[in-house]
Amino acid sequence: MIPHAPIGEAGTTLANKTGSWRIFIPVYHAELCNGCGTCETFCPEGIVHKRVDGDTFTADYDYCKGCGICARECPRDAITMELEEK
Amino acid sequence: MTGRLESGRKVVEGSYAVAHAAAMCRPDVISAYPITPQTHIVEDLSQFVADGVIDSKYINVESEFSALSALVGSSAAGARTYSATTSQGLALMHEVLFNAAGMRLPIVMTIVNRSMSAPINIWNDHQDSVAQRDTGWIQLYIEDAQELVDATVQAYMIGEDPDVSLPVMVCMDGFILSHVFEPVDLLDQEAVDKFLPRFTPVRALDPNNPESFGMFVDPEYYMEFRYLVEQAMDASRPKIEDAARKFESAFGRYYGGLIDTYETDGAEIILVAMGSLVGTLRDVVDSLRNKGVSVGLLKIRAFRPFPADEIRKVVADAKVVVVLDKNISLGTGEGAVTTEIKACMHNTDIRVPVLGFVVGIGGRDIPVTTVQQIVEKAQDVARSGTVSAGASEFVDVKHDLISG
């Protein structure tokens, strides 16, 4: 039985791993990253974050759709978009 | 709250009457974008809030899209919500209209009917809300300021009914109703409180029991949710009539439920219209009846849900039906009401010619003489019993401005 309106379990965006939609993957080159955080600011999915062991950034690939905005905005060209083999 | 709103019979602007009625319904949240095209409705409500005479939360937003979006969130959280908009503002809400209906949120919104750009024109026709007829909102078209007051209260009763749970547009003619002063019986707070219970949502956002509202639904289930909205529309038919009758019991005024009729018993010619034009047509019917013309009036009060059964009963024995549309469904050659009146007779035994007339577009006046000429054409059809299939007539079009 469906409810009267499209109402359901909360938090299901975590269950739906949208990283599978990706064609190009952003590769974060830590040696070029100055930790400015521009990539984190511009990410439309909110899935760019600092690496746990440093001041440089990376993406959560479970949810990164590969839009390439972070690579476009990075002032150090420290992110490259590469065709992902699956 | 530091004061209270006036009540009783006053001469007020139509917009003030609507604002007053909305305030009497105690909306928890009012949201509006206060720039052209707006009306005094939300201005008066913001004054009530500033003066402390109502305790609604008033949200000023940056666009009409946001105005309705704010109400979607508020209504999902269980708030009674209100907004008013018009023409381009309503158009900007288009996407959110579908969301409000699909999420089954009983938002009430007054639509001050004005024409759509281009060309820019701020006067009355029904194009703005008629263009939104497929969004899943109940649409009531209102005749005068008093009915607007009363229908605003009825709209909450209809939309918030758990069997309906749909948003409602109360549509009023721009300027003709919104900016004209009329004597109006303003409602009394205690009486409205007694008539209209507090809003109890079917389901509401709750931090203690988190749920997602307005979820992604794949092809396996999407059609079922759309079908549920159609079922809710169907369920609203008796509720619209009930709300009007209950209001009549409590306040002594009735304007029809899904439809209203005037002098239609045995009438050979049935005029069909929505909104303030109905008032003009009542006078035309009176004067023509005095001259022995067999003419009656069918007011479509609910355009959504479309009252097909009720219309069929009224027109079944007529000789001709005349539909006056203040909108054009461009590319069909006629207004949407004409199309739907024709459609509701199809596949039935009713064989009554339907004459469509597009009138009053962009605020053009519809004088009594124009309606009389239309009725003369209808009399010709009633006598001959024949009508040519084809587009509606665009009444009073100045062809000398177009050709040559």
CSV table of N, CA, C and O in Angstrom, one decimal, chain B residues 308-364:
chain,number,residue,atom,x,y,z
B,308,ALA,N,-18.9,18.2,-14.6
B,308,ALA,CA,-19.5,17.7,-15.8
B,308,ALA,C,-21.0,17.2,-15.6
B,308,ALA,O,-21.9,17.6,-16.3
B,309,ASP,N,-21.2,16.4,-14.5
B,309,ASP,CA,-22.5,15.9,-14.3
B,309,ASP,C,-23.5,17.0,-14.0
B,309,ASP,O,-24.6,17.0,-14.6
B,310,GLU,N,-23.1,18.0,-13.2
B,310,GLU,CA,-24.0,19.1,-12.9
B,310,GLU,C,-24.4,19.9,-14.2
B,310,GLU,O,-25.5,20.4,-14.3
B,311,ILE,N,-23.4,20.1,-15.0
B,311,ILE,CA,-23.6,20.9,-16.2
B,311,ILE,C,-24.5,20.2,-17.2
B,311,ILE,O,-25.5,20.7,-17.7
B,312,ARG,N,-24.3,18.9,-17.3
B,312,ARG,CA,-25.2,18.1,-18.2
B,312,ARG,C,-26.6,18.2,-17.8
B,312,ARG,O,-27.5,18.3,-18.6
B,313,LYS,N,-26.9,18.1,-16.4
B,313,LYS,CA,-28.3,18.2,-16.0
B,313,LYS,C,-28.9,19.5,-16.3
B,313,LYS,O,-30.1,19.6,-16.7
B,314,VAL,N,-28.1,20.6,-16.3
B,314,VAL,CA,-28.7,21.9,-16.5
B,314,VAL,C,-29.0,22.1,-18.0
B,314,VAL,O,-30.0,22.7,-18.4
B,315,VAL,N,-28.1,21.6,-18.9
B,315,VAL,CA,-28.2,22.0,-20.3
B,315,VAL,C,-29.0,20.9,-21.1
B,315,VAL,O,-29.2,21.2,-22.3
B,316,ALA,N,-29.3,19.8,-20.5
B,316,ALA,CA,-29.8,18.7,-21.2
B,316,ALA,C,-31.0,19.0,-22.1
B,316,ALA,O,-31.2,18.6,-23.3
B,317,ASP,N,-31.9,19.9,-21.6
B,317,ASP,CA,-33.1,20.2,-22.3
B,317,ASP,C,-33.1,21.6,-23.0
B,317,ASP,O,-34.1,22.0,-23.5
B,318,ALA,N,-31.9,22.2,-23.0
B,318,ALA,CA,-31.8,23.5,-23.7
B,318,ALA,C,-31.8,23.4,-25.2
B,318,ALA,O,-31.5,22.3,-25.7
B,319,LYS,N,-31.9,24.5,-25.9
B,319,LYS,CA,-31.8,24.5,-27.3
B,319,LYS,C,-30.4,25.0,-27.8
B,319,LYS,O,-30.0,24.6,-28.9
B,320,VAL,N,-29.8,25.8,-27.0
B,320,VAL,CA,-28.4,26.2,-27.3
B,320,VAL,C,-27.7,26.6,-26.0
B,320,VAL,O,-28.3,27.2,-25.1
B,321,VAL,N,-26.4,26.3,-26.0
B,321,VAL,CA,-25.6,26.7,-24.8
B,321,VAL,C,-24.6,27.8,-25.3
B,321,VAL,O,-24.0,27.6,-26.4
B,322,VAL,N,-24.5,28.9,-24.6
B,322,VAL,CA,-23.6,29.9,-25.0
B,322,VAL,C,-22.5,30.0,-23.9
B,322,VAL,O,-22.8,30.3,-22.7
B,323,VAL,N,-21.2,29.9,-24.3
B,323,VAL,CA,-20.2,29.9,-23.3
B,323,VAL,C,-19.3,31.2,-23.5
B,323,VAL,O,-18.9,31.5,-24.7
B,324,LEU,N,-19.2,32.0,-22.5
B,324,LEU,CA,-18.4,33.2,-22.6
B,324,LEU,C,-17.1,33.0,-21.9
B,324,LEU,O,-17.0,32.8,-20.6
B,325,ASP,N,-16.0,32.9,-22.6
B,325,ASP,CA,-14.7,32.6,-22.1
B,325,ASP,C,-13.8,33.8,-22.0
B,325,ASP,O,-13.6,34.6,-22.9
B,326,LYS,N,-13.2,34.0,-20.8
B,326,LYS,CA,-12.3,35.1,-20.6
B,326,LYS,C,-10.8,34.6,-20.7
B,326,LYS,O,-9.9,34.9,-20.0
B,327,ASN,N,-10.7,33.6,-21.6
B,327,ASN,CA,-9.4,33.0,-21.9
B,327,ASN,C,-9.4,32.4,-23.3
B,327,ASN,O,-10.4,32.2,-23.8
B,328,ILE,N,-8.2,32.2,-23.8
B,328,ILE,CA,-8.1,31.5,-25.1
B,328,ILE,C,-7.1,30.4,-25.0
B,328,ILE,O,-6.0,30.6,-24.5
B,329,SER,N,-7.5,29.2,-25.3
B,329,SER,CA,-6.5,28.1,-25.4
B,329,SER,C,-5.9,28.2,-26.8
B,329,SER,O,-6.5,27.6,-27.8
B,330,LEU,N,-4.9,28.9,-27.0
B,330,LEU,CA,-4.3,29.3,-28.3
B,330,LEU,C,-4.0,28.0,-29.1
B,330,LEU,O,-3.3,27.1,-28.6
B,331,GLY,N,-4.5,28.0,-30.3
B,331,GLY,CA,-4.3,26.8,-31.2
B,331,GLY,C,-5.5,26.0,-31.2
B,331,GLY,O,-5.6,25.1,-32.1
B,332,THR,N,-6.5,26.2,-30.4
B,332,THR,CA,-7.8,25.5,-30.5
B,332,THR,C,-8.9,26.4,-31.0
B,332,THR,O,-10.0,26.0,-31.4
B,333,GLY,N,-8.6,27.7,-31.0
B,333,GLY,CA,-9.6,28.7,-31.6
B,333,GLY,C,-10.7,29.0,-30.6
B,333,GLY,O,-11.7,29.6,-31.0
B,334,GLU,N,-10.6,28.5,-29.4
B,334,GLU,CA,-11.7,28.8,-28.4
B,334,GLU,C,-11.1,28.8,-27.0
B,334,GLU,O,-10.0,28.4,-26.7
B,335,GLY,N,-12.0,29.2,-26.1
B,335,GLY,CA,-11.6,29.2,-24.6
B,335,GLY,C,-11.7,27.9,-24.1
B,335,GLY,O,-12.4,27.0,-24.6
B,336,ALA,N,-11.0,27.6,-22.9
B,336,ALA,CA,-11.0,26.3,-22.3
B,336,ALA,C,-12.4,25.9,-21.8
B,336,ALA,O,-12.7,24.7,-21.8
B,337,VAL,N,-13.2,26.8,-21.4
B,337,VAL,CA,-14.5,26.5,-20.8
B,337,VAL,C,-15.4,25.9,-22.0
B,337,VAL,O,-16.1,24.9,-21.8
B,338,THR,N,-15.3,26.6,-23.1
B,338,THR,CA,-16.1,26.1,-24.3
B,338,THR,C,-15.7,24.6,-24.6
B,338,THR,O,-16.5,23.8,-24.8
B,339,THR,N,-14.4,24.4,-24.7
B,339,THR,CA,-13.9,23.1,-25.0
B,339,THR,C,-14.4,22.0,-24.0
B,339,THR,O,-14.9,20.9,-24.4
B,340,GLU,N,-14.4,22.4,-22.8
B,340,GLU,CA,-14.7,21.4,-21.8
B,340,GLU,C,-16.3,21.2,-21.7
B,340,GLU,O,-16.7,20.1,-21.4
B,341,ILE,N,-17.0,22.2,-22.0
B,341,ILE,CA,-18.5,22.1,-22.0
B,341,ILE,C,-18.8,21.2,-23.2
B,341,ILE,O,-19.7,20.3,-23.0
B,342,LYS,N,-18.2,21.4,-24.3
B,342,LYS,CA,-18.5,20.5,-25.4
B,342,LYS,C,-18.1,19.0,-25.1
B,342,LYS,O,-18.9,18.1,-25.3
B,343,ALA,N,-16.9,18.9,-24.5
B,343,ALA,CA,-16.4,17.5,-24.1
B,343,ALA,C,-17.3,16.8,-23.2
B,343,ALA,O,-17.5,15.6,-23.3
B,344,CYS,N,-17.9,17.5,-22.2
B,344,CYS,CA,-18.7,16.8,-21.2
B,344,CYS,C,-20.0,16.3,-21.8
B,344,CYS,O,-20.7,15.5,-21.2
B,345,MET,N,-20.4,16.8,-23.0
B,345,MET,CA,-21.7,16.3,-23.6
B,345,MET,C,-21.4,15.2,-24.6
B,345,MET,O,-22.3,14.4,-25.0
B,346,HIS,N,-20.1,15.0,-25.0
B,346,HIS,CA,-19.7,14.0,-25.9
B,346,HIS,C,-20.0,12.6,-25.3
B,346,HIS,O,-19.9,12.4,-24.1
B,347,ASN,N,-20.3,11.7,-26.2
B,347,ASN,CA,-20.6,10.3,-25.7
B,347,ASN,C,-21.8,10.2,-24.8
B,347,ASN,O,-21.9,9.4,-23.9
B,348,THR,N,-22.7,11.2,-24.9
B,348,THR,CA,-24.0,11.2,-24.1
B,348,THR,C,-25.1,11.3,-25.2
B,348,THR,O,-24.9,11.6,-26.3
B,349,ASP,N,-26.4,11.3,-24.6
B,349,ASP,CA,-27.5,11.5,-25.5
B,349,ASP,C,-27.8,13.0,-25.7
B,349,ASP,O,-28.7,13.3,-26.5
B,350,ILE,N,-27.1,13.9,-25.1
B,350,ILE,CA,-27.4,15.3,-25.1
B,350,ILE,C,-26.9,15.8,-26.5
B,350,ILE,O,-25.7,15.6,-26.8
B,351,ARG,N,-27.8,16.5,-27.2
B,351,ARG,CA,-27.4,17.0,-28.5
B,351,ARG,C,-27.8,18.5,-28.5
B,351,ARG,O,-28.8,18.9,-29.1
B,352,VAL,N,-27.0,19.3,-27.8
B,352,VAL,CA,-27.3,20.7,-27.7
B,352,VAL,C,-26.1,21.5,-28.4
B,352,VAL,O,-25.0,21.2,-28.0
B,353,PRO,N,-26.4,22.4,-29.3
B,353,PRO,CA,-25.3,23.1,-29.9
B,353,PRO,C,-24.6,24.0,-28.9
B,353,PRO,O,-25.3,24.6,-28.0
B,354,VAL,N,-23.3,24.1,-29.0
B,354,VAL,CA,-22.6,25.0,-28.1
B,354,VAL,C,-21.9,26.1,-28.9
B,354,VAL,O,-21.2,25.9,-29.8
B,355,LEU,N,-22.2,27.4,-28.5
B,355,LEU,CA,-21.6,28.5,-29.1
B,355,LEU,C,-20.6,29.1,-28.2
B,355,LEU,O,-20.9,29.5,-27.1
B,356,GLY,N,-19.3,29.2,-28.7
B,356,GLY,CA,-18.3,29.8,-27.8
B,356,GLY,C,-18.0,31.2,-28.2
B,356,GLY,O,-18.0,31.6,-29.4
B,357,PHE,N,-17.8,32.1,-27.2
B,357,PHE,CA,-17.4,33.5,-27.4
B,357,PHE,C,-16.2,33.8,-26.5
B,357,PHE,O,-16.3,33.6,-25.3
B,358,VAL,N,-15.2,34.4,-27.1
B,358,VAL,CA,-14.1,34.8,-26.3
B,358,VAL,C,-14.3,36.3,-26.1
B,358,VAL,O,-14.4,37.1,-27.0
B,359,VAL,N,-14.4,36.7,-24.8
B,359,VAL,CA,-14.8,38.0,-24.4
B,359,VAL,C,-13.8,38.6,-23.4
B,359,VAL,O,-13.2,37.9,-22.6
B,360,GLY,N,-13.7,39.9,-23.3
B,360,GLY,CA,-13.1,40.6,-22.2
B,360,GLY,C,-11.6,40.4,-22.0
B,360,GLY,O,-11.1,40.5,-20.9
B,361,ILE,N,-10.9,40.0,-23.1
B,361,ILE,CA,-9.5,39.7,-22.9
B,361,ILE,C,-8.7,41.0,-22.6
B,361,ILE,O,-9.0,42.0,-23.2
B,362,GLY,N,-7.8,40.8,-21.6
B,362,GLY,CA,-7.0,42.0,-21.3
B,362,GLY,C,-7.8,43.2,-20.7
B,362,GLY,O,-7.4,44.3,-20.9
B,363,GLY,N,-8.9,42.9,-20.0
B,363,GLY,CA,-9.6,43.9,-19.4
B,363,GLY,C,-10.6,44.6,-20.2
B,363,GLY,O,-11.2,45.6,-19.8
B,364,ARG,N,-10.8,44.2,-21.5
B,364,ARG,CA,-11.8,44.9,-22.3
B,364,ARG,C,-13.2,44.7,-21.7
B,364,ARG,O,-13.6,43.7,-21.3
